[in-house]
Coordinates of C-alpha atoms in Angstrom, one line a residue:
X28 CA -28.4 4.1 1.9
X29 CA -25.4 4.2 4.2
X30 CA -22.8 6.9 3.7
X31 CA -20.1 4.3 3.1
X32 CA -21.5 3.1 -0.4
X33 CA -20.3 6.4 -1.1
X34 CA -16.9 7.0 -2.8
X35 CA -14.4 9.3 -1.1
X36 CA -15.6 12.1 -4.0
X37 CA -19.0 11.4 -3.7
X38 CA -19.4 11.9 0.1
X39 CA -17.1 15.1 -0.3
X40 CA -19.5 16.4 -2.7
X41 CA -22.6 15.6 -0.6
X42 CA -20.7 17.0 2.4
X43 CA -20.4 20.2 0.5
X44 CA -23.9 20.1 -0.8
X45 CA -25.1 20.2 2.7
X46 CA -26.6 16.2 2.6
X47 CA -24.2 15.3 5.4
X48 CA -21.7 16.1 7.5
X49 CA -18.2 15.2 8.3
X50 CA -19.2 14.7 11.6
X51 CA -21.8 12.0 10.3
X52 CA -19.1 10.3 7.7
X53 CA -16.9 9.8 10.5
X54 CA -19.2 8.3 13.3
X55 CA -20.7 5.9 10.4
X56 CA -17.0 5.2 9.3
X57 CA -16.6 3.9 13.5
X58 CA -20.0 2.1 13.1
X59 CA -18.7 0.1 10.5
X60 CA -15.1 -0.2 12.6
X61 CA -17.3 -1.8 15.4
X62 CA -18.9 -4.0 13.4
X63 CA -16.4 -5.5 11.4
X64 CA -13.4 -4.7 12.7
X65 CA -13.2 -7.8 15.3
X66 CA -13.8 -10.3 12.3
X67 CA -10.9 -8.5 9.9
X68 CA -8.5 -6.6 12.0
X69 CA -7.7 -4.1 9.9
X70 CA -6.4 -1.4 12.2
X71 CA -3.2 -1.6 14.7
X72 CA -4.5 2.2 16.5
X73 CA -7.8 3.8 16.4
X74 CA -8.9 7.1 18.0
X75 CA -12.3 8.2 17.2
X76 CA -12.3 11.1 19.6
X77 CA -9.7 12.9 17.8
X78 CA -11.7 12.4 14.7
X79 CA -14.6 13.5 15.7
X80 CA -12.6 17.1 17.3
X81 CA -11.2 17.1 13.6
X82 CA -14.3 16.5 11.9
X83 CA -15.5 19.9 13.4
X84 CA -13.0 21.8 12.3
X85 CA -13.0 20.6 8.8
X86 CA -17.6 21.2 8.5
X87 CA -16.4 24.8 9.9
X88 CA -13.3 25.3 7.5
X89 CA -16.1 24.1 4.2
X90 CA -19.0 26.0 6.0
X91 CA -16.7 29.1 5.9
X92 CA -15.7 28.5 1.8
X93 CA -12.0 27.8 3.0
X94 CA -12.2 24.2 2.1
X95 CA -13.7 22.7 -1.3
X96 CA -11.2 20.2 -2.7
X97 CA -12.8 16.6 -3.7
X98 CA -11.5 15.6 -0.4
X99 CA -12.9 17.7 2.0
X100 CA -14.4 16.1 5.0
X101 CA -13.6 12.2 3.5
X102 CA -12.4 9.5 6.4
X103 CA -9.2 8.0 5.6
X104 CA -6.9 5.3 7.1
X105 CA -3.3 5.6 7.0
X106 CA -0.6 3.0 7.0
X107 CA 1.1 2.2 10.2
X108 CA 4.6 2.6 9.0
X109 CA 3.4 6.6 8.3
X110 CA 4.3 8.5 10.7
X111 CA 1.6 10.2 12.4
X112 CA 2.4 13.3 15.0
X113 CA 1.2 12.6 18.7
X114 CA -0.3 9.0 17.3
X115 CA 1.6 5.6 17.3
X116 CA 3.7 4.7 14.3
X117 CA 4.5 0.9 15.3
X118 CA 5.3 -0.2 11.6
X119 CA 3.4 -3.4 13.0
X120 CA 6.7 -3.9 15.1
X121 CA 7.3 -5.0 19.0
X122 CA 10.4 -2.8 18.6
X123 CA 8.3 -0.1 17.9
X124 CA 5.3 -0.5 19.7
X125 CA 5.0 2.6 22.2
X126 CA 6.7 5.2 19.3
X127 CA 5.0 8.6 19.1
X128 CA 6.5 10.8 16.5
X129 CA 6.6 14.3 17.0
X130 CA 6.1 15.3 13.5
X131 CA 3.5 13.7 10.1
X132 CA 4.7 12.9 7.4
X133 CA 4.5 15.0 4.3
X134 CA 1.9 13.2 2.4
X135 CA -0.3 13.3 5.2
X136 CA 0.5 16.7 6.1
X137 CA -1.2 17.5 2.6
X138 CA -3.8 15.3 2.9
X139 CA -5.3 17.0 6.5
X140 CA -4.6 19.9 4.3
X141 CA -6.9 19.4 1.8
X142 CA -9.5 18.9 4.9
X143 CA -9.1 14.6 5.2
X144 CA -9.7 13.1 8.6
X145 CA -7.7 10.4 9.9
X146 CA -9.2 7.8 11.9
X147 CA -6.7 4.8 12.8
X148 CA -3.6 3.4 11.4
X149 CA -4.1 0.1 9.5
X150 CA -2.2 -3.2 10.0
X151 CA 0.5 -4.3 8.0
X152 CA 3.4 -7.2 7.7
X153 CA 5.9 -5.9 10.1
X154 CA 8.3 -3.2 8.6
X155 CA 6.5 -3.6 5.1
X156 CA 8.3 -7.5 5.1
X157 CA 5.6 -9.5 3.6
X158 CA 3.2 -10.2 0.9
X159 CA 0.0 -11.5 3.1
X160 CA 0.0 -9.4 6.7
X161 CA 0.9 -11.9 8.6
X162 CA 4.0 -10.8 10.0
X163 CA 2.5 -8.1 11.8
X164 CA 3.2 -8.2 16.0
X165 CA -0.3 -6.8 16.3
X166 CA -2.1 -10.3 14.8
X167 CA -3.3 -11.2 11.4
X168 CA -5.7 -9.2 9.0
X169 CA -8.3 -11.3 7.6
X170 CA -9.3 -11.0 3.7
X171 CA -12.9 -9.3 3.5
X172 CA -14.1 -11.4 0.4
X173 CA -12.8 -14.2 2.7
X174 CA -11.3 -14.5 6.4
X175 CA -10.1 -17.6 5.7
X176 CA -7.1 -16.4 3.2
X177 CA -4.9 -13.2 3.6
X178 CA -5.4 -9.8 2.2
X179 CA -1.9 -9.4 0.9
X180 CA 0.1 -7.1 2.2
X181 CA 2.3 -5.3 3.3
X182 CA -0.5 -2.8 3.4
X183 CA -3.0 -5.5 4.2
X184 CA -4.4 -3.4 6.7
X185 CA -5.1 -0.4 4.3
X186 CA -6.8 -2.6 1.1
X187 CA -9.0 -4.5 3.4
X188 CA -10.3 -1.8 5.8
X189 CA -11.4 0.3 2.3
X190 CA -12.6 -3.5 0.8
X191 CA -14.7 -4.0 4.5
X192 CA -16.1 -0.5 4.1
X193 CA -14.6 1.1 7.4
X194 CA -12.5 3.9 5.8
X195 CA -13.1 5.9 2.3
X196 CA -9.7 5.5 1.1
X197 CA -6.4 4.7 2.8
X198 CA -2.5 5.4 2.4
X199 CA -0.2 2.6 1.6
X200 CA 3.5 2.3 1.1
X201 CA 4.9 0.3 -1.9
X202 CA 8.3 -1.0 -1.8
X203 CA 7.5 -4.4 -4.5
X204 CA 4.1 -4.5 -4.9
X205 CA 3.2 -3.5 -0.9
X206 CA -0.1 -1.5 -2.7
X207 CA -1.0 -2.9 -5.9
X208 CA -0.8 -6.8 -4.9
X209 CA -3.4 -6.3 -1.8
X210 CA -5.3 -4.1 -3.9
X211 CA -5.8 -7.0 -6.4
X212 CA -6.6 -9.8 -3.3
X213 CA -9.0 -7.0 -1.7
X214 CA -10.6 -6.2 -4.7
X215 CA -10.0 -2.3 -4.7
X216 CA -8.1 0.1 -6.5
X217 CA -4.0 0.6 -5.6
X218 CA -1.8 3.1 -7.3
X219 CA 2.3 3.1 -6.9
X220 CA 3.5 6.4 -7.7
X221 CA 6.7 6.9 -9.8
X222 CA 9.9 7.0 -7.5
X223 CA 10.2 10.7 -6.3
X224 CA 6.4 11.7 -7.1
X225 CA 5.4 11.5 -3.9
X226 CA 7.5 12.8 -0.5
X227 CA 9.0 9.8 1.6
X228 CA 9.8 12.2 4.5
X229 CA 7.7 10.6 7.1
X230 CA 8.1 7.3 5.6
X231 CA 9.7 4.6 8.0
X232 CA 12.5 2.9 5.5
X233 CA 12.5 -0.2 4.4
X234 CA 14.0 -0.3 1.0
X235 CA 15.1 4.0 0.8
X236 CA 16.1 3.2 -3.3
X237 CA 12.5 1.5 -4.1
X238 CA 9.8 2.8 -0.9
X239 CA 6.8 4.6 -2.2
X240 CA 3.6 6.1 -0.3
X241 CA 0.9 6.1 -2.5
X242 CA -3.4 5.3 -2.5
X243 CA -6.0 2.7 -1.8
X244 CA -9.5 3.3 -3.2
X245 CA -12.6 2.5 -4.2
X246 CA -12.4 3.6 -7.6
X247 CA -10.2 5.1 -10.1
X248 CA -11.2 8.7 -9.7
X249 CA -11.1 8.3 -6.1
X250 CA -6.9 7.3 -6.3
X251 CA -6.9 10.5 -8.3
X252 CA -8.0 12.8 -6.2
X253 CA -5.7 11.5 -4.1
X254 CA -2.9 11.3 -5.9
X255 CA -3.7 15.1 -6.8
X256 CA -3.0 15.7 -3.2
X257 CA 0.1 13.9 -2.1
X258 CA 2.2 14.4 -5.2
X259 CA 4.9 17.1 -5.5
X260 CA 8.2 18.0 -4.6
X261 CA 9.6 18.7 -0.8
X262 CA 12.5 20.3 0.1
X263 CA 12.6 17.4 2.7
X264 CA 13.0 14.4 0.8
X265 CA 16.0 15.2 -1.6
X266 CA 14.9 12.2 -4.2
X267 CA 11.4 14.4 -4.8
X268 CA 11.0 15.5 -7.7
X269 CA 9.6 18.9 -9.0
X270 CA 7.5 18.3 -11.3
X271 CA 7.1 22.0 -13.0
X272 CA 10.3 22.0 -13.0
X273 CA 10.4 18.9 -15.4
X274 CA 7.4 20.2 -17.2
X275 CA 4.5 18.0 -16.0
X276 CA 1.6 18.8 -14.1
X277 CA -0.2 17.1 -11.0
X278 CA -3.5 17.8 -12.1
X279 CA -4.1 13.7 -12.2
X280 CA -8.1 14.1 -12.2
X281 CA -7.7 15.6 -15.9
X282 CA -6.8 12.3 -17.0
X283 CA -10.4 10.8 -15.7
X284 CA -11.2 10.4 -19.6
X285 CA -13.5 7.4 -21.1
X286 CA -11.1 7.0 -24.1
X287 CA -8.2 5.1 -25.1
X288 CA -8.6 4.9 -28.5
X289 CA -4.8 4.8 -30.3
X290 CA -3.3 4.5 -26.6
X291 CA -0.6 1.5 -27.8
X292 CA -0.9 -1.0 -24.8
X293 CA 1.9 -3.9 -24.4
X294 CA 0.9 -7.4 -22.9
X295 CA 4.4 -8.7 -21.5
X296 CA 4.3 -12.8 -22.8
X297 CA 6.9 -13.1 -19.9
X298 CA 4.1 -12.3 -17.5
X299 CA 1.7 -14.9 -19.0
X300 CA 3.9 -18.1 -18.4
X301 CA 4.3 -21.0 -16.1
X302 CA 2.8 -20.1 -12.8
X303 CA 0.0 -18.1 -13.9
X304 CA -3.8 -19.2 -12.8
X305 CA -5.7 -19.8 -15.5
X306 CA -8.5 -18.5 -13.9
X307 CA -6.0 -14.8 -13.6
X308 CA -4.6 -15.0 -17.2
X309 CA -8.3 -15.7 -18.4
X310 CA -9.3 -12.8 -16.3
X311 CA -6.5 -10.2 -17.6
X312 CA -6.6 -11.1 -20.5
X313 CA -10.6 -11.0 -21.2
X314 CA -9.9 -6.9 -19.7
X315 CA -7.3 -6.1 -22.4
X316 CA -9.9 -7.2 -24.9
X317 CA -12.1 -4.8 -23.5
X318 CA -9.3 -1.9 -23.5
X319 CA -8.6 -3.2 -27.4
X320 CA -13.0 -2.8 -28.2
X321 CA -12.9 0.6 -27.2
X322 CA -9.6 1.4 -29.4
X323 CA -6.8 0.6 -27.7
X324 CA -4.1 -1.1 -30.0
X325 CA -3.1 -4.2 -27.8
X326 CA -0.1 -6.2 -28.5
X327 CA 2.1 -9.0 -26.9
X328 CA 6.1 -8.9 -26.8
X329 CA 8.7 -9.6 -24.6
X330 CA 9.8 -8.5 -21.7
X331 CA 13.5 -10.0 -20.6
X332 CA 15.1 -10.3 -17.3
X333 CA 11.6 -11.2 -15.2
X334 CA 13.1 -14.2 -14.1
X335 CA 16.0 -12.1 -12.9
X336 CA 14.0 -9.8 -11.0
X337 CA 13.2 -11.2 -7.7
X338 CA 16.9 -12.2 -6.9
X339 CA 17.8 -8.4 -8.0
X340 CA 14.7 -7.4 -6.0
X341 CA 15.3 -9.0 -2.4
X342 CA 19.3 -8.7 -2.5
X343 CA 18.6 -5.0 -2.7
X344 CA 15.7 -4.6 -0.8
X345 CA 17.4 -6.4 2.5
X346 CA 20.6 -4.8 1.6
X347 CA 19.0 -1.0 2.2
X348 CA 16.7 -2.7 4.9
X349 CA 19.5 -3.9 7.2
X350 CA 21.2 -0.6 7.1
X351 CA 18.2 1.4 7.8
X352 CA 16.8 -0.6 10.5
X353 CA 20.3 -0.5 12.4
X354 CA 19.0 2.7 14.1
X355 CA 16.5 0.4 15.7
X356 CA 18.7 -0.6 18.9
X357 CA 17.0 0.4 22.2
X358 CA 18.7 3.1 22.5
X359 CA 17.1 6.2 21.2
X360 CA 13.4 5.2 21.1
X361 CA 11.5 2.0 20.9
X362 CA 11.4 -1.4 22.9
X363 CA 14.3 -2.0 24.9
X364 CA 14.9 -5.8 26.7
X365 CA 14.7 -5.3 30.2
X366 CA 16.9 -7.9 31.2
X367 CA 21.1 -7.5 30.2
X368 CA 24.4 -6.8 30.7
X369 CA 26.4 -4.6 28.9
X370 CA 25.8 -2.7 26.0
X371 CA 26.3 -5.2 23.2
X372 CA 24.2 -7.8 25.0
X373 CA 21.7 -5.1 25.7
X374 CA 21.7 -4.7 21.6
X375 CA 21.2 -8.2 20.8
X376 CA 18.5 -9.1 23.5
X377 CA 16.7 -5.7 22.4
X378 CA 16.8 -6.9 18.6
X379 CA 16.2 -10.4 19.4
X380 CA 12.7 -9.7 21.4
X381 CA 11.9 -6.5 19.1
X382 CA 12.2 -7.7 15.9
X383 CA 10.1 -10.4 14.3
X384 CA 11.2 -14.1 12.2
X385 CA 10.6 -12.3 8.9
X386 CA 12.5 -9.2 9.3
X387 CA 15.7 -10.7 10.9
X388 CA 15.7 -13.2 8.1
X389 CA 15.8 -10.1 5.9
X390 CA 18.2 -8.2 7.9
X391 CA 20.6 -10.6 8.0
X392 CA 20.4 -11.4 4.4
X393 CA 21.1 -8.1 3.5
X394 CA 24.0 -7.9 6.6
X395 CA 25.5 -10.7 4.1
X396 CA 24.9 -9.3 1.0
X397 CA 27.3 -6.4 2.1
X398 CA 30.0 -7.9 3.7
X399 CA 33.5 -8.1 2.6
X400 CA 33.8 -10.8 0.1
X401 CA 30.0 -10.9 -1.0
X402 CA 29.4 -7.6 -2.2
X403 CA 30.4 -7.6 -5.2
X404 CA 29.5 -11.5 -6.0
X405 CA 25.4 -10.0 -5.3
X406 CA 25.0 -6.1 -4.1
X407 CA 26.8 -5.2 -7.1
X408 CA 25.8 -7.7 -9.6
X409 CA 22.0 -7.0 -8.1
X410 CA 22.4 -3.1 -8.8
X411 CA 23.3 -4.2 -12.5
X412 CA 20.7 -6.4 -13.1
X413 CA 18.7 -3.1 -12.2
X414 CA 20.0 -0.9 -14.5
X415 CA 19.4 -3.7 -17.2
X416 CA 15.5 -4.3 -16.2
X417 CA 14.9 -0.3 -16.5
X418 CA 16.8 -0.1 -20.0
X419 CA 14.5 -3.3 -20.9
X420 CA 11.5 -0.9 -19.8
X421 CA 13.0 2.0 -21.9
X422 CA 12.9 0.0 -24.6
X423 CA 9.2 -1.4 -23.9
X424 CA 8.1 2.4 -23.5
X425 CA 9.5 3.3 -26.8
X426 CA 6.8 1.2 -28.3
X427 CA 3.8 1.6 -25.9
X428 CA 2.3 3.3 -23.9
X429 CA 1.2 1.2 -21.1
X430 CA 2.1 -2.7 -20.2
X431 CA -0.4 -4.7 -19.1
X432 CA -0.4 -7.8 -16.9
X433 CA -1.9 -9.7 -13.8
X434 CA -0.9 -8.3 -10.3
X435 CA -0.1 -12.0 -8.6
X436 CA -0.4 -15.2 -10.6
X437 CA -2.7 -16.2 -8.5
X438 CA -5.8 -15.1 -6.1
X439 CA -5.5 -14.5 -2.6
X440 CA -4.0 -17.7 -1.0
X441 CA -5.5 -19.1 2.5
X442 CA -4.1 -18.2 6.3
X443 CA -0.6 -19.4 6.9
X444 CA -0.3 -20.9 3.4
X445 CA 2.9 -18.6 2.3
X446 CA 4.8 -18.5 6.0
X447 CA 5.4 -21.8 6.0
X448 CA 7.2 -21.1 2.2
X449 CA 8.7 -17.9 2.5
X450 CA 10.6 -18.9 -1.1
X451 CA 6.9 -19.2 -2.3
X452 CA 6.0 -15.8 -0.7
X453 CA 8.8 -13.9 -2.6
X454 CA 8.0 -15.7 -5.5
X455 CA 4.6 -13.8 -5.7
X456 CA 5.8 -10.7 -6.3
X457 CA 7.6 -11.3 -9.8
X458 CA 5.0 -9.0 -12.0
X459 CA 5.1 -6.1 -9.1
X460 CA 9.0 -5.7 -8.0
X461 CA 10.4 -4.9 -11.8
X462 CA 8.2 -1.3 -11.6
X463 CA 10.1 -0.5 -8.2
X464 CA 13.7 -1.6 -9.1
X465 CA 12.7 0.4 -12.7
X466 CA 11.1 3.6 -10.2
X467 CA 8.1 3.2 -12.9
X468 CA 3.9 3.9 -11.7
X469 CA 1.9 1.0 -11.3
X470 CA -2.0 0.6 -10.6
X471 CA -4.1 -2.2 -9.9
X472 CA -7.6 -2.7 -10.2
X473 CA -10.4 -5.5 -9.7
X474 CA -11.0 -7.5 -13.1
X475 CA -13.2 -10.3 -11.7
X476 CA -13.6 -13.0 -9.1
X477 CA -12.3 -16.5 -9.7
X478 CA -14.3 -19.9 -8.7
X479 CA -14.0 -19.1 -4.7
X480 CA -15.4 -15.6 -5.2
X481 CA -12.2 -13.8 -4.7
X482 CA -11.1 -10.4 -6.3
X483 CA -8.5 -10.7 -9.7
X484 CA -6.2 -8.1 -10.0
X485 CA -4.8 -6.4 -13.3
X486 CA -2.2 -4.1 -12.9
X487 CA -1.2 -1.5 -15.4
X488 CA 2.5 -0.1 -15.4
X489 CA 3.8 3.2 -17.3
X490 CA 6.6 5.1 -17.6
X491 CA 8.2 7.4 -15.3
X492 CA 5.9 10.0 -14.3
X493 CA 3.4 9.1 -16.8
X494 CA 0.5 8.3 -14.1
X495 CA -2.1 10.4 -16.3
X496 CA -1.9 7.4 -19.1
X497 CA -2.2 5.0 -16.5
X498 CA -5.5 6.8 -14.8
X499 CA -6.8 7.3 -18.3
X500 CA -6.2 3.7 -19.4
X501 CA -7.4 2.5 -16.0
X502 CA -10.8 4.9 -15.6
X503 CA -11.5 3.6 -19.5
X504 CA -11.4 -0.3 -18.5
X505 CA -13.3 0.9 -15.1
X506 CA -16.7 2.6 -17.3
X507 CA -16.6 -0.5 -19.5
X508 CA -16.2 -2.9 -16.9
X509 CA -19.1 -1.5 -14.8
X510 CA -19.1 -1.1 -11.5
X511 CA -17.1 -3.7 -9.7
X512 CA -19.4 -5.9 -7.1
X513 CA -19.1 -4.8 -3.4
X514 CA -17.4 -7.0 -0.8
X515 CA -20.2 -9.4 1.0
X516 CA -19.0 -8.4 4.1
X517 CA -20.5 -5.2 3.6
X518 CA -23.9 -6.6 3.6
X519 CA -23.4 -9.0 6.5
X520 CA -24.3 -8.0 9.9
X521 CA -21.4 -9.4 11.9
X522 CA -22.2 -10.0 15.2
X523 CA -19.2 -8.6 18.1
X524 CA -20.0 -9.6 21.2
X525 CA -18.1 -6.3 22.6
X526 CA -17.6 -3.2 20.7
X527 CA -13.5 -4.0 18.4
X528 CA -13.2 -0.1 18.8
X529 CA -10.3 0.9 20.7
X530 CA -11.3 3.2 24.0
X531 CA -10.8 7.0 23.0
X532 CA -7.4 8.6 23.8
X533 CA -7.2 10.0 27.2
X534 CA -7.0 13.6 28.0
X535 CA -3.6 15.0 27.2
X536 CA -2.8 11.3 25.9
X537 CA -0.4 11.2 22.6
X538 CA -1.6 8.3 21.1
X539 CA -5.1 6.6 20.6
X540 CA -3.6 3.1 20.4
X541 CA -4.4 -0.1 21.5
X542 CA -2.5 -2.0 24.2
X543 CA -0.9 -4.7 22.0
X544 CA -2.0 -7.7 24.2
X545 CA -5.6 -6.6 23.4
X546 CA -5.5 -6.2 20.2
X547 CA -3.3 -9.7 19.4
X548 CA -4.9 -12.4 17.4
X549 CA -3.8 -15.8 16.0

């Protein structure tokens, strides 16, 4: 039985039991890398001699009793818009292509701390800008259940390479769905933190007011453990929140409890209208029967203002993106055109080349949004639409204790379906954006394959900081649900004609990255 039909808990435990070693998670981790990688492209950067230096350290750290958390010695994958010290944070971006950061950021700071071993940064739509990573400068991840259609995105990269079985668990970043919507295509489990649960220091901005890091899994108790890890405050990010301080606790794997019985579980009717696959709402709704069998009390009502969110959503979003990617000018660090005159033409040529179609669209959207004359026609009016979508929450969290709904109205669409619609693209995330704008948790997990075999996604929202219902309600549907069927990839022997591994870093090299030109597909 190979290591990787382990879970990341699992194969820490059998690590500590002596049945392997990190050493062996991480070079069968790269075996599956080799293998699949070339048909999926799940990774922008790879560097599997620095693992294995780190796997060494982390078997002597457990053989020594100074490591023993659940994540001890697991593989992981992180996000390429994480930053990463002396490896490549591109954020999937020309403009960034050759950045090194000097420093990690917070939540993987913790996670190395708890003894987890990073082995490549995963693909993604470019700056987080996208619902199918497809936007990425580094080529186009391919769905596991299905290269044909996309894997979602923006953290396509990180839901497929845990779906394809080449990492244990990965890091993802959700600004309006960027975790739990590729978690529902890929078939795995994605959790969006509360606002301020989780440190953004180390997080490239997209959207500062809505960003959130959080985990890709295998399995409920596997995002738990993780969560465990990465949550807390941090002097460095001022919108952290300290959760002592507010009375809570971060001890998420308490809440890995088979029981729901009197937990009061909303079904938004807004999220169950036109739109909606059949085969999805059949799907979702079959699972809250499930949750209602084992005790929960289940009941529709409405939600208002879901047709207002995605308006609300994207003003705001590109509003706070085109601000924060103004520091991208060629200047300080990055890509910078090598042909120009002057500094402003300098400027434009660099941001021209540097940025891709997707993310100007946005920046200049959100350069609109804010100008003189239009700001308070849509900024403003967008910021109170906000405030009347989380009172609308308040409201539904008065009565219940958890809302439940589909993650995407439909299954994963096909390869170049949603660029040439971008309207249609937005329009996919209407049941994930309302828990960002509101700064509530979010997770998705599989509920069943429709007619082409591909993963359904249910997604369970809470209230702020209330991730311990949301583990609960979810780890109750996972036991009764059974285990959820593996990806068929993972049974397939793909053939690569030469290995998709990048070559280890260099001696004294920062970065174990592949040249962009190599790794470029589609």
């Amino acid at each position: 039985m190979s290591l990787m039909e382990f879970s990341a808990v699992q194969l820490a435990g059998k690590i500590k039991k002596k049945e392997c070693t990190c050493r062996e998670a991480v070079k069968e981790a790269f075996r599956q890398i080799e293998e699949k990688e070339a048909k999926f492209h799940c990774y922008i950067s790879l560097d599997k001699e620095r693992a294995l230096k780190r796997a060494e350290q982390v078997q002597a750290a457990i053989d020594a009793g100074e490591l023993a958390g659940p994540l001890a010695g697991v593989p992981i994958a992180v996000k390429d818009n994480i930053c990463t010290k002396d490896v490549k944070t591109t954020c999937a971006s020309r403009i960034l292509s050759n950045f090194v950061p000097s420093y990690s950021a917070e939540a993987v700071v913790r996670l190395e701390r708890a003894g987890a071993i990073i082995l490549g940064k995963t693909n993604m739509d470019e700056f987080a800008m996208g619902s199918t990573t497809e936007t990425s400068a580094f080529g186009v991840t391919g769905n596991p259940w299905n290269p044909g259609h996309v894997p979602g995105g923006s953290s396509g990269g990180s839901a497929a390479a845990v779906a394809a079985g080449e990492c244990f668990a990965a890091l993802g970043s959700d600004t309006g769905g960027s975790i739990r919507q590729p978690a529902g295509f890929c078939g795995v489990v994605g959790m969006k933190p509360t606002y301020g649960a989780v440190s953004r220091y180390g997080l490239v901005a997209y959207g500062s007011s809505l960003d959130q890091i959080g985990p890709l899994c295998r399995d409920v108790a596997d995002c738990a453990a993780i969560l465990e890890v990465i949550a807390g405050h941090d002097g460095k990010d001022s919108t952290s929140v300290d959760f002592a301080a507010a009375g809570e606790k971060t001890d998420f794997t308490s809440a890995l409890k088979d029981d729901v019985s009197g937990m009061r579980i909303g079904i938004p009717r807004d999220y169950f209208g036109e739109g909606l696959h059949p085969e999805v709402r059949k799907a979702v709704l079959e699972a809250a029967e499930l949750l209602k069998d084992k005790g929960a009390e289940v009941e529709e009502f409405d939600l208002p203002l879901v047709e207002y969110a995605i308006p609300a959503y994207y003003t705001i979003a590109s509003a706070e993106a085109s601000s924060n990617l103004e520091r991208f000018d060629g200047i300080k660090y990055g890509y910078r055109a090598s042909e120009y005159e002057g500094l402003h033409q300098m400027y434009k040529r660099t941001r021209s080349e540097g940025f891709g179609p997707e993310v100007k669209r946005r920046i200049m959207l959100g350069s609109f949004v804010l100008s003189s004359g239009y700001y308070d026609a849509y900024y403003l009016k967008a910021l109170r639409v906000k405030a009347l979508i989380k009172k609308a929450f308040d409201e539904a969290f008065a009565r219940y204790d958890c809302l439940l709904g589909p993650v995407a109205p439909t299954t994963a669409p096909g390869l170049g379906e949603s660029l040439t619609d971008p309207i249609r693209m937005y329009l996919g995330d209407i049941y994930t954006i309302s828990a960002n704008l509101a700064g509530l948790p979010g997770i998705c997990l599989p509920c069943g394959l429709d007619s082409r075999g591909l993963p359904i996604g249910l997604q369970l929202v809470g209230d702020c900081f209330q991730e311990k219902k949301l583990i609960q309600a979810a780890f109750s549907y996972e036991q009764a649900r059974g285990r959820f069927p593996d990806c068929p990839c993972r049974a397939e022997e793909t053939a690569v004609p030469e290995p998709a591994v990048p070559e280890p870093a260099a001696a004294g090299s920062k970065a174990g990255g592949t040249d962009s030109d190599e790794r470029r597909r589609g």
